[in-house]
PDB file of C-alpha atoms in Angstrom:
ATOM      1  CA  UNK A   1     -18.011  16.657   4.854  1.00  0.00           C
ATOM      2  CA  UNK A   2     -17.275  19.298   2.124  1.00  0.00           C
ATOM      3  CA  UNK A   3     -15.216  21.023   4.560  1.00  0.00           C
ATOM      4  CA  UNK A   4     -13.126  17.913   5.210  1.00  0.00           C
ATOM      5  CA  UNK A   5     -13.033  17.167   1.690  1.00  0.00           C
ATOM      6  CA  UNK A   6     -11.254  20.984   1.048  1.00  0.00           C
ATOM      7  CA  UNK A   7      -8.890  20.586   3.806  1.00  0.00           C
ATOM      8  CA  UNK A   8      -7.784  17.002   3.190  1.00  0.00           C
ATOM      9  CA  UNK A   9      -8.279  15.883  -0.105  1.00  0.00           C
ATOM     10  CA  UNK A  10      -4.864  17.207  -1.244  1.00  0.00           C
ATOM     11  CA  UNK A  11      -2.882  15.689   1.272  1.00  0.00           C
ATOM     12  CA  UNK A  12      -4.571  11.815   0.865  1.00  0.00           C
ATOM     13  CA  UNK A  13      -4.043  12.525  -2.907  1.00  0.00           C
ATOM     14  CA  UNK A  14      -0.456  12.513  -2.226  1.00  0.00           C
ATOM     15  CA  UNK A  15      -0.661  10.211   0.044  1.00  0.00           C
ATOM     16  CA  UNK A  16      -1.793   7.443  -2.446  1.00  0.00           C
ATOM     17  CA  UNK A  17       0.415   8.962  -5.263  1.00  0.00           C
ATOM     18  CA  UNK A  18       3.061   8.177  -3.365  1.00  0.00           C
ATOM     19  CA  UNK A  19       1.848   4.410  -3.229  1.00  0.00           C
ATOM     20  CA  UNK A  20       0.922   3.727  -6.578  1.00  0.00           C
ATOM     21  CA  UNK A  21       2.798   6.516  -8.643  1.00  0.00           C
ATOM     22  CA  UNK A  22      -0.065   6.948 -11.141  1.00  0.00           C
ATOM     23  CA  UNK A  23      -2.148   9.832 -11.109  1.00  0.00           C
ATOM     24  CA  UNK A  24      -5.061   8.669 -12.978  1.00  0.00           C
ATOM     25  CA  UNK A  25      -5.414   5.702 -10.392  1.00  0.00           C
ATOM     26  CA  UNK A  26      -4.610   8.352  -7.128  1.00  0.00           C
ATOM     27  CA  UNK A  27      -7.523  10.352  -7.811  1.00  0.00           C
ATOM     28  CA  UNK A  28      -9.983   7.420  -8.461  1.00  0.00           C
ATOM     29  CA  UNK A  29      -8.932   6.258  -5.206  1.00  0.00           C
ATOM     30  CA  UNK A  30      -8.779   9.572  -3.188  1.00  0.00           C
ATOM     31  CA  UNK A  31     -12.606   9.753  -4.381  1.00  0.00           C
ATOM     32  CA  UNK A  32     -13.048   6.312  -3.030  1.00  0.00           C
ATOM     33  CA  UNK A  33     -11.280   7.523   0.387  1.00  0.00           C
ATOM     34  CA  UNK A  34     -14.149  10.178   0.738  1.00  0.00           C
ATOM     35  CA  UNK A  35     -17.118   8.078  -0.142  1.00  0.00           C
ATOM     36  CA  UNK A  36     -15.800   5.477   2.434  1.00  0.00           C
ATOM     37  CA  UNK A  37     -14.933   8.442   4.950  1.00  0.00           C
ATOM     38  CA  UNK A  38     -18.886  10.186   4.236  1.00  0.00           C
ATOM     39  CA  UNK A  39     -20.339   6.601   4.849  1.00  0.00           C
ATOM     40  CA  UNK A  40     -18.311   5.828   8.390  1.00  0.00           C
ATOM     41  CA  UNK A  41     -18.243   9.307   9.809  1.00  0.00           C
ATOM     42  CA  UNK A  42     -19.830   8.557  12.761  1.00  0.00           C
ATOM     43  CA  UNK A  43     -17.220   5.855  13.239  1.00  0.00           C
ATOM     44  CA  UNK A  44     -14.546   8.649  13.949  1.00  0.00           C
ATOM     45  CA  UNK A  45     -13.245   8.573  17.439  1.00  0.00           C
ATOM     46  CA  UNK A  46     -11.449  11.626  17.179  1.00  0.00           C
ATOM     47  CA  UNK A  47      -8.324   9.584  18.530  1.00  0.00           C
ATOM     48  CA  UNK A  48      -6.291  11.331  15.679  1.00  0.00           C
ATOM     49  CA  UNK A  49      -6.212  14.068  13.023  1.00  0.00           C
ATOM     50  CA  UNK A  50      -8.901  13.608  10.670  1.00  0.00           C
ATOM     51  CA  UNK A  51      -6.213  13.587   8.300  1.00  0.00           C
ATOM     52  CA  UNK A  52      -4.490  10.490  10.038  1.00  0.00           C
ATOM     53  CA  UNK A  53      -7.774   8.624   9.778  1.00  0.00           C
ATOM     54  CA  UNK A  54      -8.337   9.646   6.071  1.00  0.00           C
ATOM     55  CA  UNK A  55      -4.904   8.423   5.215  1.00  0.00           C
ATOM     56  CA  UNK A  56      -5.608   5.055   7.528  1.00  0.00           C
ATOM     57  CA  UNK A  57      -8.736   4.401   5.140  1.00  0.00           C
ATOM     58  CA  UNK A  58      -6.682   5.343   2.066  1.00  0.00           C
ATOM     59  CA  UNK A  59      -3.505   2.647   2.665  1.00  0.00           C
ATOM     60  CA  UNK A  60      -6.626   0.055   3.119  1.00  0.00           C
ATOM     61  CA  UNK A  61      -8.418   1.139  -0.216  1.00  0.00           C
ATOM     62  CA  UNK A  62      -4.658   0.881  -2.059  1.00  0.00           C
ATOM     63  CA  UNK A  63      -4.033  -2.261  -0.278  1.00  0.00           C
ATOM     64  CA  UNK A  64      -7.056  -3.763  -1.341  1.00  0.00           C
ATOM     65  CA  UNK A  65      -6.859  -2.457  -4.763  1.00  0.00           C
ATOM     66  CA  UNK A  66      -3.552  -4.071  -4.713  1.00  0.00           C
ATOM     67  CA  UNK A  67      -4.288  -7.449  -3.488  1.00  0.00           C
ATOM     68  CA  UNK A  68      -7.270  -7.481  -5.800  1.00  0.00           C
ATOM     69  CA  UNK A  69      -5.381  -6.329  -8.934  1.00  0.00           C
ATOM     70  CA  UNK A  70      -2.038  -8.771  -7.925  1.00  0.00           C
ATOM     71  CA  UNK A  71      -4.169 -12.065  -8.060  1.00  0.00           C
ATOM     72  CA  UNK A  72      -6.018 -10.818 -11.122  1.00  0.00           C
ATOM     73  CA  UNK A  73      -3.319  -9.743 -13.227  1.00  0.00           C
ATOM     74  CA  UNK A  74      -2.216 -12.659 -15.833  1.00  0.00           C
ATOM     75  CA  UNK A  75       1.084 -12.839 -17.647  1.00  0.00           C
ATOM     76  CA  UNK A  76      -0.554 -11.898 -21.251  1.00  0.00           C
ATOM     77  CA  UNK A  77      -1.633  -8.394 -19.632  1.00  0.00           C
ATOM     78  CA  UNK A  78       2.531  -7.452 -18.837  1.00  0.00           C
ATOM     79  CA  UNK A  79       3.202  -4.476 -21.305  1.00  0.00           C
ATOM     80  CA  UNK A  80       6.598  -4.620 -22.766  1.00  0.00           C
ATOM     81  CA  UNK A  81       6.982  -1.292 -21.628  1.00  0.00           C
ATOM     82  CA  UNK A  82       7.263  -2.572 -17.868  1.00  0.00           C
ATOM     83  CA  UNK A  83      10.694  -3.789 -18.758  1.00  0.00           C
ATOM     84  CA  UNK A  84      13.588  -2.258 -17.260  1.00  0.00           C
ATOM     85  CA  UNK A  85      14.135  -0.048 -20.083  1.00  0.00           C
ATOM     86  CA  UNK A  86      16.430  -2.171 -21.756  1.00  0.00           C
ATOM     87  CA  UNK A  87      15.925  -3.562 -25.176  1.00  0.00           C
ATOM     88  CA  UNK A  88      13.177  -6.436 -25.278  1.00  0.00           C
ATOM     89  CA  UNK A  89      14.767  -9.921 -25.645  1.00  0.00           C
ATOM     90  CA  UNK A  90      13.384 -13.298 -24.130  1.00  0.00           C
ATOM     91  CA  UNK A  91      15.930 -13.023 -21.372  1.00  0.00           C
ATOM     92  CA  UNK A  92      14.692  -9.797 -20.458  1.00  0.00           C
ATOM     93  CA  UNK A  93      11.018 -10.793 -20.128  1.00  0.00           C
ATOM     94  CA  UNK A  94      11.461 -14.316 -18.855  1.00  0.00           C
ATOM     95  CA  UNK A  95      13.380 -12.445 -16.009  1.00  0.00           C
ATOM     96  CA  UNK A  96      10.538  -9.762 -15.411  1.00  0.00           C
ATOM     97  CA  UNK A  97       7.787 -12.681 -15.599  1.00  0.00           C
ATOM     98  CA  UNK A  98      10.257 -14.558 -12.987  1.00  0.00           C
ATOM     99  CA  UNK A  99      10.273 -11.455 -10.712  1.00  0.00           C
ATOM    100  CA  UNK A 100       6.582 -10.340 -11.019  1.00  0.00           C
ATOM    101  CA  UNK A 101       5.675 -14.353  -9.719  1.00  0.00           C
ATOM    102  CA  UNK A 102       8.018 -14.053  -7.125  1.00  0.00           C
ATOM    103  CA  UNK A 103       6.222 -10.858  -6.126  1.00  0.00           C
ATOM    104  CA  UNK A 104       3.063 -12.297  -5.833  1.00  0.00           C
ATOM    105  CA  UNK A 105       4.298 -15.184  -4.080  1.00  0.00           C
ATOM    106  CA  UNK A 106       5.955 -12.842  -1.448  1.00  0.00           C
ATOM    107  CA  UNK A 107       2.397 -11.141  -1.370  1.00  0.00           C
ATOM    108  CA  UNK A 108       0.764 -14.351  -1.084  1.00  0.00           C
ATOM    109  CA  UNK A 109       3.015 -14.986   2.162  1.00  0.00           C
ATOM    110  CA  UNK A 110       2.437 -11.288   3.187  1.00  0.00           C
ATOM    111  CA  UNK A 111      -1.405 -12.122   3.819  1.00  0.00           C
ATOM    112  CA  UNK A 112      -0.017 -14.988   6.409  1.00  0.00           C
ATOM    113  CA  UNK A 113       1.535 -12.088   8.652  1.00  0.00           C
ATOM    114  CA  UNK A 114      -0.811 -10.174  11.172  1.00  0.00           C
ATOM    115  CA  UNK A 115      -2.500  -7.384   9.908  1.00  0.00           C
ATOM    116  CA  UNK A 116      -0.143  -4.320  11.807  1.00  0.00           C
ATOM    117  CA  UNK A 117       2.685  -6.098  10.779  1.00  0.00           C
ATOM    118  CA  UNK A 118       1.269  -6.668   7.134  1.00  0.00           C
ATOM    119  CA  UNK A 119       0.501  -2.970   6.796  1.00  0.00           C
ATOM    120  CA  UNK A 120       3.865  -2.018   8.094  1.00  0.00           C
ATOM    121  CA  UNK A 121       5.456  -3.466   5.701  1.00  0.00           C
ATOM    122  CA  UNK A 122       3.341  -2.208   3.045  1.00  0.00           C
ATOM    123  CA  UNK A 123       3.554   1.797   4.091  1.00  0.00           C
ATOM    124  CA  UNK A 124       7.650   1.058   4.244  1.00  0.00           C
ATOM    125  CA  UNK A 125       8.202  -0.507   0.950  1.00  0.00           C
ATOM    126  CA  UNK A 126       5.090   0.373  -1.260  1.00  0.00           C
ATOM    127  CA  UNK A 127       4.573   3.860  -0.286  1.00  0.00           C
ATOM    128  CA  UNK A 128       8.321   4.394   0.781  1.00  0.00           C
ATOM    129  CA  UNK A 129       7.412   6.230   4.001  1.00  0.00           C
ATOM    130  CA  UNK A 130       9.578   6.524   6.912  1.00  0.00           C
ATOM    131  CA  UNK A 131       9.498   4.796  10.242  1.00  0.00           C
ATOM    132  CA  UNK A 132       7.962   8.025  11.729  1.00  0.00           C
ATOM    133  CA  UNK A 133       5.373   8.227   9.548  1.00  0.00           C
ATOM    134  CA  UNK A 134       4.377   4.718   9.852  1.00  0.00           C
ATOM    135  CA  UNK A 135       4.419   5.218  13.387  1.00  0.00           C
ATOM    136  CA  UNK A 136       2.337   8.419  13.285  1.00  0.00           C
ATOM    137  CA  UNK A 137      -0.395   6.839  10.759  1.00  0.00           C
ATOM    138  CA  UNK A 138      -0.690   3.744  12.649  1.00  0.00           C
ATOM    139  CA  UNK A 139      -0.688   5.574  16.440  1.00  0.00           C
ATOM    140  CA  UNK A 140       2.545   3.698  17.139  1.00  0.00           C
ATOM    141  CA  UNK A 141       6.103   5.230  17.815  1.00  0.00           C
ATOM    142  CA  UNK A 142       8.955   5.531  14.970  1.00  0.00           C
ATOM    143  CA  UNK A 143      10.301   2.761  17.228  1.00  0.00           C
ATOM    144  CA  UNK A 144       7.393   0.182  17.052  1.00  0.00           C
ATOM    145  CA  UNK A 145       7.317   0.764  12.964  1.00  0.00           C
ATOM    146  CA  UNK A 146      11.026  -0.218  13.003  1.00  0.00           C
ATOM    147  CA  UNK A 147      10.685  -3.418  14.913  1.00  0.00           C
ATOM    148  CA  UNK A 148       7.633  -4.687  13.445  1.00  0.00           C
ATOM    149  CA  UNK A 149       8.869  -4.112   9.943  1.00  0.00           C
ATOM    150  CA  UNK A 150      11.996  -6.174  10.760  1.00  0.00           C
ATOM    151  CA  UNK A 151      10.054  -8.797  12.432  1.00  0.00           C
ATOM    152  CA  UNK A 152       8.259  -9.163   9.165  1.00  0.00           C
ATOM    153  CA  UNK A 153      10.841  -9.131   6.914  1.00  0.00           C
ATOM    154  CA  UNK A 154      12.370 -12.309   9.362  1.00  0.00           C
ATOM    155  CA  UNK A 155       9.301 -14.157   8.893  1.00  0.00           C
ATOM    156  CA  UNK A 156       8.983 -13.297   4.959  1.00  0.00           C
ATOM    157  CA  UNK A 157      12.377 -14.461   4.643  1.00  0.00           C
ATOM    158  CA  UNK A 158      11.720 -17.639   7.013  1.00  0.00           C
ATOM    159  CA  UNK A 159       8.863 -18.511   4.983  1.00  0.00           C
ATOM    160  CA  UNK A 160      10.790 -18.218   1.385  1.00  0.00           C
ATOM    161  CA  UNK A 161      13.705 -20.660   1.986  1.00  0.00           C
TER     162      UNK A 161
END
């Protein structure tokens, strides 16, 4: 496992950095990655790369970090500096607290779609990866990742009107 460890760790560091832009909370999850990894190793199929499956258990750790942390994050615990960089005024944080509600609620819907499609979405618009990547983590083609993220966003879009 140290081996794997040398060889991957790196690349499933960026790989979550990429999702939640903070360094701090990358690394406490890439060492979450390889405790979850050392625990289900004989669960690898050898299907994929090892670094494929690594990443696969990564996007679930940062997904349910994220689900976790969106229903448990209250209004008080919004910094000011989340703002768009503009000066603070009521407007500008009644519009944040407006958009960070209507994030959870499109979350909230998220959890309604089935789980490929769910995680589709997620890779495309939290970690900002392309269609072929999507396609290569999940063992699907660029193709696939396109039409299931679309699909998605229809039903998301269904469900908010």
């Amino acid at each position: 496992m140290e081996e794997i460890y040398q060889e991957n760790a790196k690349l499933v560091y960026r790989f979550l950095l990429k999702y939640c832009h903070d360094p701090q909370l990358a690394e406490e999850l890439t060492q979450e990655t390889f405790l979850r990894a050392m625990n289900s190793i004989e669960r690898y199929d050898y299907s994929c790369k090892i670094s494929v499956w690594l990443c696969q258990i990564a996007k679930h750790i940062f997904l349910q970090y994220l689900t976790k942390r969106g229903k448990e994050i209250p209004a008080e615990e919004i910094s000011l500096d989340e703002m768009t960089g503009q000066e603070t005024t009521d407007k500008g944080i009644e519009d944040h607290l407006i958009r960070k509600y209507e994030l959870l609620d499109v979350l909230k819907d998220m959890q309604r779609l089935p789980e490929q499609m769910r995680e589709v979405i997620y890779l495309r618009t939290m970690a900002e990866l392309s269609f072929k990547e999507i396609g290569e983590i999940l063992g699907k083609s660029e193709n696939w990742a396109r039409v299931t993220f679309y699909r998605g966003k229809e039903k998301l879009l269904e469900w908010r009107k």
